[in-house]
Coordinates of N, CA and C in Angstrom, one line a residue:
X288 N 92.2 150.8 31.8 CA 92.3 152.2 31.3 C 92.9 153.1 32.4
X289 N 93.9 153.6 32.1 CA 94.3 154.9 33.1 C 93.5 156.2 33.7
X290 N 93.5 155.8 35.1 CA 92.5 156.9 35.6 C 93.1 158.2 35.2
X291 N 92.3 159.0 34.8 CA 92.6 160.4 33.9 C 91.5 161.6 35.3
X292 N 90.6 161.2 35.7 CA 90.2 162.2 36.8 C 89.3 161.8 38.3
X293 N 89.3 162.7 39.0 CA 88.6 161.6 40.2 C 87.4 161.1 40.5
X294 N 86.4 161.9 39.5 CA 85.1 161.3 39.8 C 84.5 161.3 38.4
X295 N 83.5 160.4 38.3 CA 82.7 160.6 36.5 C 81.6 160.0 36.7
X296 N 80.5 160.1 35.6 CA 79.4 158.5 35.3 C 79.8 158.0 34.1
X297 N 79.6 156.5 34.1 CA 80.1 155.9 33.6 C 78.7 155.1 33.1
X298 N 78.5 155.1 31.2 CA 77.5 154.8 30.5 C 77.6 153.3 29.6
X299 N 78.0 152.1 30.3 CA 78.1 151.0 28.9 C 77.1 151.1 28.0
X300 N 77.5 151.2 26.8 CA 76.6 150.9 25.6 C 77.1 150.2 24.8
X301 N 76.9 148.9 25.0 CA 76.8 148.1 23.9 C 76.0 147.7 22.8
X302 N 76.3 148.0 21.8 CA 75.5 148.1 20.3 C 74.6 149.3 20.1
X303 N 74.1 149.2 18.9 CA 74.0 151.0 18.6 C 72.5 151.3 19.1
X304 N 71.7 150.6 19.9 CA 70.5 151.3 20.4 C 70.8 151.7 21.6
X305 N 71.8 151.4 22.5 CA 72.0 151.2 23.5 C 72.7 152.6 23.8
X306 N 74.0 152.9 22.3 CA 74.7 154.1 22.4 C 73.4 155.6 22.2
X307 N 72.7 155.0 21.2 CA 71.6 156.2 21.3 C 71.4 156.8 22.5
X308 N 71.1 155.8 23.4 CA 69.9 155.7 24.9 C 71.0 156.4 26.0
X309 N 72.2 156.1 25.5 CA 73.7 156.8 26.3 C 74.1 158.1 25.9
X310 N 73.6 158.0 24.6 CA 73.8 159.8 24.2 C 72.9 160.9 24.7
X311 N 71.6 160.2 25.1 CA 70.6 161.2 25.5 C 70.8 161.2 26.9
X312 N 71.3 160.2 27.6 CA 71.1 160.3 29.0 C 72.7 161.0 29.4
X313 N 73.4 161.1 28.8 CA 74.5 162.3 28.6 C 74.0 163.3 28.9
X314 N 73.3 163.6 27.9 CA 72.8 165.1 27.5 C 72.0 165.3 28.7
X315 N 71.1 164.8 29.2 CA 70.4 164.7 30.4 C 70.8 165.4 31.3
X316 N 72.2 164.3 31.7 CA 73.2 164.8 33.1 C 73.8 166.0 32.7
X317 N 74.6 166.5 31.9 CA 74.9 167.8 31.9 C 74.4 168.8 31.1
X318 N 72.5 168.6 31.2 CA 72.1 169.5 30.7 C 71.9 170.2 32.3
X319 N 72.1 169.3 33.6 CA 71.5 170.1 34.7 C 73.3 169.8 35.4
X320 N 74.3 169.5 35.0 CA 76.0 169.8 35.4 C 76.4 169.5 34.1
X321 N 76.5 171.0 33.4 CA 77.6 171.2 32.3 C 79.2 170.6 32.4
X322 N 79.5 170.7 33.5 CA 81.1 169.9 32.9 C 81.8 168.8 33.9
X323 N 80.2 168.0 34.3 CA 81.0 166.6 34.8 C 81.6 165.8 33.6
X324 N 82.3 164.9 34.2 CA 83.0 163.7 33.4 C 82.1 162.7 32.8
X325 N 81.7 162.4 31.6 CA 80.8 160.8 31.5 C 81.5 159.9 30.2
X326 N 81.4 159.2 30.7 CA 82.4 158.1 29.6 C 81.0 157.0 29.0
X327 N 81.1 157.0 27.9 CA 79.9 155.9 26.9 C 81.4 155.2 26.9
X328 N 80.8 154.1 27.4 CA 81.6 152.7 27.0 C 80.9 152.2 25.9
X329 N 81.7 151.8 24.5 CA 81.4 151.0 23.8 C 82.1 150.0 23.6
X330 N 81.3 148.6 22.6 CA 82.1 147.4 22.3 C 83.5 147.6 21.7
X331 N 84.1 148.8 21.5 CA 85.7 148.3 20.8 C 86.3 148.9 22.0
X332 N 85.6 149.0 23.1 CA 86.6 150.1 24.2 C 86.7 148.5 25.5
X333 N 85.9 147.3 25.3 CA 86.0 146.4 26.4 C 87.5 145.2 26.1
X334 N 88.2 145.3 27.3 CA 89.2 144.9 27.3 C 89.1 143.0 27.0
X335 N 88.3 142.5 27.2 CA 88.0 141.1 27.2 C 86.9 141.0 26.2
X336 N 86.6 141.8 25.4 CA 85.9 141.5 24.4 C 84.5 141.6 24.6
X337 N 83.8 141.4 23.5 CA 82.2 141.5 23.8 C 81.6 140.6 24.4
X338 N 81.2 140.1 25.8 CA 81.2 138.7 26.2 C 79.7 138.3 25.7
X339 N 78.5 139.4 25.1 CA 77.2 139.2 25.0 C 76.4 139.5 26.3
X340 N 75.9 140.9 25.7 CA 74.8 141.9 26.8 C 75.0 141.8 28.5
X341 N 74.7 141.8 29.3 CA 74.7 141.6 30.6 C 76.4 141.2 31.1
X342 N 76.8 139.8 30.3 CA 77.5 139.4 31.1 C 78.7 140.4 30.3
X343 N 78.6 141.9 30.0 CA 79.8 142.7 29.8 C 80.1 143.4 31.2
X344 N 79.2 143.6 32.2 CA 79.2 144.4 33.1 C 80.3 144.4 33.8
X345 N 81.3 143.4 34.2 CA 82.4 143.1 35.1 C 83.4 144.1 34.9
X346 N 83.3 144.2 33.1 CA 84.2 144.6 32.9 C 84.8 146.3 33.1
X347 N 83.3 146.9 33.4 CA 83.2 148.3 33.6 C 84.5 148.7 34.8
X348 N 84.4 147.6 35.6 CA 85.7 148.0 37.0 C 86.7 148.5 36.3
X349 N 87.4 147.7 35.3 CA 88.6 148.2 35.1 C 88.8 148.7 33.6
X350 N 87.9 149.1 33.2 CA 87.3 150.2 32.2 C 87.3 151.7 32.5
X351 N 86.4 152.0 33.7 CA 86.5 153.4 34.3 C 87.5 154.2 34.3
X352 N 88.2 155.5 33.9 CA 89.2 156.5 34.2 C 88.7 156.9 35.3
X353 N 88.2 156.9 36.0 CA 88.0 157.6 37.5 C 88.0 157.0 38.5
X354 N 88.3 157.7 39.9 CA 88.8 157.5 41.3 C 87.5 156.9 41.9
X355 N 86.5 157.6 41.5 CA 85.3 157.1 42.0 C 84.4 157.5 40.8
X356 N 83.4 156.5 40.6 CA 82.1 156.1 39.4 C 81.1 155.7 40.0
X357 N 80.3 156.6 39.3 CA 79.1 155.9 39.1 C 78.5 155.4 38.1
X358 N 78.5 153.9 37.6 CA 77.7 153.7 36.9 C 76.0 153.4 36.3
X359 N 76.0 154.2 35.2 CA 74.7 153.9 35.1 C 74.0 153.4 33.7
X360 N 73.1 152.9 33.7 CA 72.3 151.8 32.4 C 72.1 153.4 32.1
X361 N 72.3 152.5 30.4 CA 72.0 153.7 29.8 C 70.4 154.2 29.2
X362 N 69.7 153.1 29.5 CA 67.9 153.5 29.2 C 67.9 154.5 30.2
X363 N 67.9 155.3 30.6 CA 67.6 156.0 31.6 C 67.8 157.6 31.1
X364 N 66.9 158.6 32.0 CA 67.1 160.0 31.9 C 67.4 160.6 33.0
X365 N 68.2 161.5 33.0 CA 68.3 162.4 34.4 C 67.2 163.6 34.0
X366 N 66.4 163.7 35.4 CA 64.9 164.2 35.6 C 65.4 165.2 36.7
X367 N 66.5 165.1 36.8 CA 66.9 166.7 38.0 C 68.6 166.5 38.2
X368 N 69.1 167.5 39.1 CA 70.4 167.5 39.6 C 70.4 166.4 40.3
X369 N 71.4 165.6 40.3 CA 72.1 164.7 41.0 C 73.4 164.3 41.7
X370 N 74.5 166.2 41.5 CA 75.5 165.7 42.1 C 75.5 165.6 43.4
X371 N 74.5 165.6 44.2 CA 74.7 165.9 45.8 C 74.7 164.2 46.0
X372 N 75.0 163.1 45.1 CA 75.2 161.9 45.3 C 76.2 161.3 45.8
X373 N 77.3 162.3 45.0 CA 78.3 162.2 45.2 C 78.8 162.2 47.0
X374 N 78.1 163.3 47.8 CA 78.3 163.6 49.4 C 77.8 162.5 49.9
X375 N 76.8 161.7 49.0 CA 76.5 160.8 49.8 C 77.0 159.3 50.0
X376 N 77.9 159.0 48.9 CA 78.8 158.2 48.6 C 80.0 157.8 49.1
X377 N 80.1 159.2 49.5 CA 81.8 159.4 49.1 C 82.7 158.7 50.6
X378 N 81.8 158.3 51.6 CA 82.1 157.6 52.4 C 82.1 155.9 52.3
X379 N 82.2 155.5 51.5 CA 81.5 154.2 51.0 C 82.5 153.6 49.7
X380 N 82.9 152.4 49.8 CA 83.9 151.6 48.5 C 82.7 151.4 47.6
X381 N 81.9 150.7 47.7 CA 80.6 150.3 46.8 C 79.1 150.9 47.5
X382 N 78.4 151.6 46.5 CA 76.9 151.3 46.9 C 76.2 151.0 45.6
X383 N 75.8 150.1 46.1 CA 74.5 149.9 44.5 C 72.8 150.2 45.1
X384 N 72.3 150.6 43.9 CA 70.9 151.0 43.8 C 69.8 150.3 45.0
X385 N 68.8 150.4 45.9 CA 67.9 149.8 46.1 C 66.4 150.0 46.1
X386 N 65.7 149.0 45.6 CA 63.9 149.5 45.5 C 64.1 150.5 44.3
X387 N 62.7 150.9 44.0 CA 62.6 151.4 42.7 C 60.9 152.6 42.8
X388 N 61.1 152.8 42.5 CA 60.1 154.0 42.4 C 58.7 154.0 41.4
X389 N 57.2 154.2 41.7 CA 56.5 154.2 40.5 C 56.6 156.2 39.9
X390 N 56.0 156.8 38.6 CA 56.2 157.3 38.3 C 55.6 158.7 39.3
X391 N 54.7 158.2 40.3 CA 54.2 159.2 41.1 C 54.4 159.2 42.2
X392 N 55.9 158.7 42.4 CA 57.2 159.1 43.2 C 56.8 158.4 44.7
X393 N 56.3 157.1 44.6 CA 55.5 156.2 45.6 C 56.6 154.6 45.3
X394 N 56.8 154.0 46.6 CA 58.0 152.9 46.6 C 57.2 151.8 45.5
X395 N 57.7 151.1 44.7 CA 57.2 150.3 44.0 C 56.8 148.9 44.8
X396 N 55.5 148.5 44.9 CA 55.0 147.4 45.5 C 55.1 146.1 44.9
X397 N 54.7 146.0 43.8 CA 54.6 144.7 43.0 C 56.1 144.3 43.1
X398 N 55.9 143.0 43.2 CA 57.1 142.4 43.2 C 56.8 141.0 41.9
X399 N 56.0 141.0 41.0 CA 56.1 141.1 40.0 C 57.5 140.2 39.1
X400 N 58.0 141.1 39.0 CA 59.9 141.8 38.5 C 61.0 140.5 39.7
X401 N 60.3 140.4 40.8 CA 61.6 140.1 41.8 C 61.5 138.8 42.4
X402 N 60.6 138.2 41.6 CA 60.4 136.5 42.3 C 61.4 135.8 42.9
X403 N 62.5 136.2 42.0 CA 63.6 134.9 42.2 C 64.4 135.8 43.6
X404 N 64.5 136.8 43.9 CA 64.6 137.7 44.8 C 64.1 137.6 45.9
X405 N 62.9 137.1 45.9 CA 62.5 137.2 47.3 C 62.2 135.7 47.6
X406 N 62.4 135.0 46.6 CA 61.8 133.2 47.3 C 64.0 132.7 47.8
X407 N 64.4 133.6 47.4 CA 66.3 133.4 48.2 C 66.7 134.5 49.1
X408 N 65.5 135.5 49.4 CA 66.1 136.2 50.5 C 67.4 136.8 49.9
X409 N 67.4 137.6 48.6 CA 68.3 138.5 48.1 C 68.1 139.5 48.2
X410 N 69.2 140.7 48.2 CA 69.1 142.1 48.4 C 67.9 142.9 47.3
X411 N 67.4 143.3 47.3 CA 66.5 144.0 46.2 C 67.7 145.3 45.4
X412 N 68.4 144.8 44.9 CA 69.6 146.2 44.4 C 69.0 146.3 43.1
X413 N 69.5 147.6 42.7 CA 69.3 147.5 41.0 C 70.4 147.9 40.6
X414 N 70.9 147.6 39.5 CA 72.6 147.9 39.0 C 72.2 149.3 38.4
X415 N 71.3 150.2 38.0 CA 71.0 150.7 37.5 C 71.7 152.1 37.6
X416 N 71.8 152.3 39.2 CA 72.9 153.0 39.9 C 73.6 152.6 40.5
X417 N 75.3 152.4 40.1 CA 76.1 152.0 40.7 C 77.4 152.4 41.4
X418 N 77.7 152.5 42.2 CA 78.8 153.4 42.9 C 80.3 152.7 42.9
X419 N 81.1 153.4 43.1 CA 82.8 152.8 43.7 C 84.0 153.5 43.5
X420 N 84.6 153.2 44.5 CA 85.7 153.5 44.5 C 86.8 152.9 44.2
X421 N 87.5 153.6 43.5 CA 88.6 152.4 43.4 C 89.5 152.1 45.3
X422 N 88.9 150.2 45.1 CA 89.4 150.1 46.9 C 89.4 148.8 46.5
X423 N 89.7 147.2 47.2 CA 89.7 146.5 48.1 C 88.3 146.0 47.8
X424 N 87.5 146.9 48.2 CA 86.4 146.1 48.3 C 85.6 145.9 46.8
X425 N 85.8 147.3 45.9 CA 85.1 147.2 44.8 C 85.7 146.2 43.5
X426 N 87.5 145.8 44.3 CA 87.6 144.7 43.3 C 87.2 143.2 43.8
X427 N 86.9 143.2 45.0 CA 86.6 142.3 45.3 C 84.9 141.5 44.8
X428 N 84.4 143.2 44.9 CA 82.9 142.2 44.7 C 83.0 142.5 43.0
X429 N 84.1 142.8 42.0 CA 83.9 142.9 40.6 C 84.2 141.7 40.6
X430 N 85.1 141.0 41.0 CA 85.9 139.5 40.6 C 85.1 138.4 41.0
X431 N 83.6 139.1 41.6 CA 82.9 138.1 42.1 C 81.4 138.2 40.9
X432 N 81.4 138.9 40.8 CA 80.4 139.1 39.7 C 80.6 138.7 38.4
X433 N 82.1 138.7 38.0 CA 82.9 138.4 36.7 C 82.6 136.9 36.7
X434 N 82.9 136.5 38.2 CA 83.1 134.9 38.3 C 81.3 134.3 38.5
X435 N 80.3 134.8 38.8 CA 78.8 134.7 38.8 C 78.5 134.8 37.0
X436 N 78.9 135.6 36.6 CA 78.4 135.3 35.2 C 79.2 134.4 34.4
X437 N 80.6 134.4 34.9 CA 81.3 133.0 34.0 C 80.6 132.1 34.1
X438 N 80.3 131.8 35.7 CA 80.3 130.2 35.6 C 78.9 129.6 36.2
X439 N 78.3 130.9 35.5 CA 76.2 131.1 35.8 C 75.7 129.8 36.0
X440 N 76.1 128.8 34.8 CA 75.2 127.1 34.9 C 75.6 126.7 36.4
X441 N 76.6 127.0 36.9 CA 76.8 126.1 38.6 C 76.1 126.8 39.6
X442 N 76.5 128.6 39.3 CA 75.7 129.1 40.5 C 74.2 129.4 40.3
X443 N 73.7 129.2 39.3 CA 71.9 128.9 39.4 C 71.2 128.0 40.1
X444 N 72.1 127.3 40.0 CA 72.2 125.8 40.6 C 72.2 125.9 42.1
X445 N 72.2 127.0 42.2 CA 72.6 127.4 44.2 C 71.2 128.2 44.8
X446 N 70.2 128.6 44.0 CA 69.0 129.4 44.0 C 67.8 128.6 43.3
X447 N 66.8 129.0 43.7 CA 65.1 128.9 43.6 C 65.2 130.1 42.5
X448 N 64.3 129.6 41.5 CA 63.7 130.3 40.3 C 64.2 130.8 39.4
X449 N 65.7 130.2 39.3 CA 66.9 131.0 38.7 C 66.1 131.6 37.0
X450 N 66.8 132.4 36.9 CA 66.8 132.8 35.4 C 67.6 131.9 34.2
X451 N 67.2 131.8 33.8 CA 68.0 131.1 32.6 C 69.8 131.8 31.8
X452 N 69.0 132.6 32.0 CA 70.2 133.7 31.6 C 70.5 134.8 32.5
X453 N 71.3 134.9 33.0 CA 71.6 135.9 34.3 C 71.6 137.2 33.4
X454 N 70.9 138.0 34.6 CA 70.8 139.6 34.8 C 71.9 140.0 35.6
X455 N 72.3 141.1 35.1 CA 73.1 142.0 36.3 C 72.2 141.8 37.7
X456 N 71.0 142.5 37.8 CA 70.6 142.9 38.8 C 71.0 141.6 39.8
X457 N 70.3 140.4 39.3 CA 70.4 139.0 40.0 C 72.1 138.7 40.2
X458 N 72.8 138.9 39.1 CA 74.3 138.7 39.6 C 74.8 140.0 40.8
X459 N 74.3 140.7 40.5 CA 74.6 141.4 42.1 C 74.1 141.6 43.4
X460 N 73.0 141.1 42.8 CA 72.0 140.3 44.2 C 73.2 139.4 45.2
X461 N 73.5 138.4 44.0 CA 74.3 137.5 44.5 C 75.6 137.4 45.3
X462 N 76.1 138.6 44.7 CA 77.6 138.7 44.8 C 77.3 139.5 46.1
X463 N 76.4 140.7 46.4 CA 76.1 141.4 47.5 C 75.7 140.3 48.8
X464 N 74.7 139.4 48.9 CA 74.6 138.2 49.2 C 76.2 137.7 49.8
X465 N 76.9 137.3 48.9 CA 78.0 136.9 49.4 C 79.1 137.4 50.1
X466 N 79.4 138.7 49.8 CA 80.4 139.3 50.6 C 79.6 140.3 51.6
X467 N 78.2 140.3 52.0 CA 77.4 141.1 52.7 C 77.0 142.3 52.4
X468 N 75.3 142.0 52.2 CA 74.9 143.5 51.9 C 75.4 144.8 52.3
X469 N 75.5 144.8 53.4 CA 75.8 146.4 54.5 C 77.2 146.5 53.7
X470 N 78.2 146.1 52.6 CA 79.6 146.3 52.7 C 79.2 146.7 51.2
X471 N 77.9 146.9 50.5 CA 77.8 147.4 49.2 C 76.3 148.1 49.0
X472 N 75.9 148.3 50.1 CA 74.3 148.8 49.6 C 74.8 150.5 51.2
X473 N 73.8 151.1 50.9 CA 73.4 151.7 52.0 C 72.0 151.9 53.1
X474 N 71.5 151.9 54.1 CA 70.4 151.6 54.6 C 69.1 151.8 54.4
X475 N 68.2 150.9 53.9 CA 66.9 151.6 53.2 C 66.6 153.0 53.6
X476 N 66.3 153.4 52.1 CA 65.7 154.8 52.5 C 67.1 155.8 52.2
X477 N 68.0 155.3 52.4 CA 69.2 156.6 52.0 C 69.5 156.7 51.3
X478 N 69.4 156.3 49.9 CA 70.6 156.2 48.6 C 69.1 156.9 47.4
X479 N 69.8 156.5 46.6 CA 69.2 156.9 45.1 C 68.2 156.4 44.6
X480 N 66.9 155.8 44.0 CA 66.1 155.1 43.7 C 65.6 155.2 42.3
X481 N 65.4 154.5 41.3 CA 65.1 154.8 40.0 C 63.7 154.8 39.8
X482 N 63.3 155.9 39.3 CA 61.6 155.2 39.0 C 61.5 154.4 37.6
X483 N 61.5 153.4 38.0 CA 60.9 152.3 37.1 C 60.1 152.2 36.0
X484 N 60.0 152.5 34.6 CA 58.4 152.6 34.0 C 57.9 151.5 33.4
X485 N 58.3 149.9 34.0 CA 58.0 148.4 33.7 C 56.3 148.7 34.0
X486 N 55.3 148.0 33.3 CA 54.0 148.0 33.4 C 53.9 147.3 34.6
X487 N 53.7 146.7 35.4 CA 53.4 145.7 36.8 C 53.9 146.9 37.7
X488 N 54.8 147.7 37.9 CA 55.5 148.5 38.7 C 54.4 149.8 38.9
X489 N 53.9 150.1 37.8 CA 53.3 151.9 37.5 C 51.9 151.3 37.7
X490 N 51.3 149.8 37.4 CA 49.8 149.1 37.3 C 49.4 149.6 36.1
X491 N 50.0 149.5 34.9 CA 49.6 150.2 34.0 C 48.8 148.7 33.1
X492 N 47.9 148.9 32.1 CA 47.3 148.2 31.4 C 47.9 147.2 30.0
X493 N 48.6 148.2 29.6 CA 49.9 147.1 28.6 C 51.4 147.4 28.9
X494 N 52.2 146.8 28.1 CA 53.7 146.9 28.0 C 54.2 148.2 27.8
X495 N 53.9 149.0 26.9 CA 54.4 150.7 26.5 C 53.9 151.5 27.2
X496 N 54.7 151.9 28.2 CA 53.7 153.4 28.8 C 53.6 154.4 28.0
X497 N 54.4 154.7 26.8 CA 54.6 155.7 26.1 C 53.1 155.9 25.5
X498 N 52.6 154.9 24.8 CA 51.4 154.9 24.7 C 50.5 155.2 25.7
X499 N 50.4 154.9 26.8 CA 49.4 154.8 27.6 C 49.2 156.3 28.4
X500 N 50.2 156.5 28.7 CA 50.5 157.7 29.8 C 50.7 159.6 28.9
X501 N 50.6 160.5 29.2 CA 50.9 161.6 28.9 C 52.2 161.9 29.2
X502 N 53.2 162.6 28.1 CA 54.6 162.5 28.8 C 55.2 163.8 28.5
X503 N 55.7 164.7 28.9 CA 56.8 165.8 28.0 C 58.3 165.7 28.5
X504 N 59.1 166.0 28.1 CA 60.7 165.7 27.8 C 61.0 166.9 28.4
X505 N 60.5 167.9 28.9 CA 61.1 169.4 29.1 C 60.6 170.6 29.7
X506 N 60.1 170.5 30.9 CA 60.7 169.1 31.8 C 60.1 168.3 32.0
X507 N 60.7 167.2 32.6 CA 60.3 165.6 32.4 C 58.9 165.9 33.0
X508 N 57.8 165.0 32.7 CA 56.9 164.8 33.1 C 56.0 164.1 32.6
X509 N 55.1 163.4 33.7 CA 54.2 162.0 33.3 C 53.5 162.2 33.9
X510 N 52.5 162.4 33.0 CA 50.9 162.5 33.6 C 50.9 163.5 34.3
X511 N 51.2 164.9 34.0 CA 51.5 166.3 34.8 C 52.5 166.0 36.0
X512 N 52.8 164.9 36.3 CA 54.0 164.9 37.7 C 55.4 164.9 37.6
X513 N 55.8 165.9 37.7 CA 57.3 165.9 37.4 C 58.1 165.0 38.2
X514 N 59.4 164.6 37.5 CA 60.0 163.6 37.8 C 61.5 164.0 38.4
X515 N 62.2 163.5 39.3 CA 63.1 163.8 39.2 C 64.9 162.7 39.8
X516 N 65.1 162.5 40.0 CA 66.1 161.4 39.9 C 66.3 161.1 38.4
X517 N 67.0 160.0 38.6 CA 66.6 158.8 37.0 C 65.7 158.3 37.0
X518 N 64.9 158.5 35.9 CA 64.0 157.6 35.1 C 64.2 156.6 34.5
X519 N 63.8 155.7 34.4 CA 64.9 154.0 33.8 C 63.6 153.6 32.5
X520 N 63.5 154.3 31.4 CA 62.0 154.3 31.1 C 61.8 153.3 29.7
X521 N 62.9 152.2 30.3 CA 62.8 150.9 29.8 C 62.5 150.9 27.8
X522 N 62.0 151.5 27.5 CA 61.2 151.5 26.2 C 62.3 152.1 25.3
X523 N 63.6 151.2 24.6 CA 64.9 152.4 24.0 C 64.2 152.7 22.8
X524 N 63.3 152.2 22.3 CA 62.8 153.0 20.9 C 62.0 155.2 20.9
X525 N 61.5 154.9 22.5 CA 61.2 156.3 23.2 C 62.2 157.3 22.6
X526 N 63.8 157.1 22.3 CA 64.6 158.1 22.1 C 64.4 158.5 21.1
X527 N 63.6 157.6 20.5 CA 63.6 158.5 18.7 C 62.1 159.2 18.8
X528 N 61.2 159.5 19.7 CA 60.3 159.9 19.6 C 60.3 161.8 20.3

């Protein structure tokens, strides 16, 4: 795709719950910056076709109109302003997401979620927030992630506890891993963090927090504590509520 401006977020949604979950977290972000850039990628807009869920991600690199992107999953909400991300970026080819947040804005402990992560001494990233520039280095680690989910049966085969079916997060664990964390993350504690609302992460009692928890949309808030970053609140049926 022809880069048309220099910075945007950038929303894959593939299939139509996904575009829902992309339209609200639209509205989200420029309900608090009226006239940034955001692009919903859908299935007729991917150059290589629909490869099946996760392993479409590569293709966001050369998808993007913009100089510099951020991508982000689209289950998620924006819970406050977030362009001051951009200053923090903007020195950097790649940064992806690290650690994750519980809903009362406390680093998430359970590791639960990250077995296969921490028995290989992988990066804890989350794709959830993703950064780059168009450079060198961000085609480097895309053609490395393209190539982790192609040829997943050989490199599982290189790890303890592998997944059966690769995750972004785990394919970029990997690809970060290989061409060195410090050249795609930034130093704990500096970058972005998503609060999480997976049950093991918040210690909640079942699967749906939506059920469990007290929530309002306006402004965000759970269990009276307002929220603010992205919210990743996992549950895409929540949009229709």
């Amino acid at each position: 795709m022809p880069i048309t401006h220099d910075r945007g977020y950038l929303i894959p949604a593939i299939g139509e719950e996904y575009e829902r979950c992309a339209e609200q977290l639209k509205s989200s972000i420029q309900q608090f910056h009226p006239h940034v850039n955001v692009t919903i990628v859908t299935a007729d807009m991917l150059p290589h076709g629909d490869q099946g869920g996760w392993a479409n991600d590569w293709q966001m690199f050369a998808i993007s109109p913009y100089r510099e992107t951020i991508k982000l999953e689209a289950d998620m909400i924006a819970a406050g302003p977030i362009d001051h991300w951009w200053t923090l970026f903007e020195l950097r080819d790649v940064v992806i997401s690290q650690g994750a947040r519980t809903f009362y804005d406390q680093p998430a402990q359970s590791r639960f979620y990250r077995r296969c992560f921490d028995a290989n001494n992988l990066p804890d990233v989350y794709n959830a927030i993703t950064y780059w520039r168009l450079s060198s280095t961000a085609k480097e680690f895309f053609t490395l992630v393209r190539q982790i989910f192609t040829n997943w049966f050989e490199f599982k085969k290189l790890i303890k506890f592998p997944e059966e079916e690769a995750s972004t997060d785990l394919v970029y664990a990997m690809a970060a891993q290989i061409i060195g964390p410090e050249r795609v993350t930034l130093p704990a504690g500096l970058g972005p963090t998503i609060v999480h609302m997976k049950r093991y992460i918040n210690g909640l009692q079942g699967e749906d927090w939506t059920r469990e928890l007290i929530w309002e949309k306006d402004p965000f808030r759970i269990n009276t504590i307002a929220q603010w970053g992205f919210v990743h609140y996992h549950r895409k049926e929540w949009t229709l509520e």
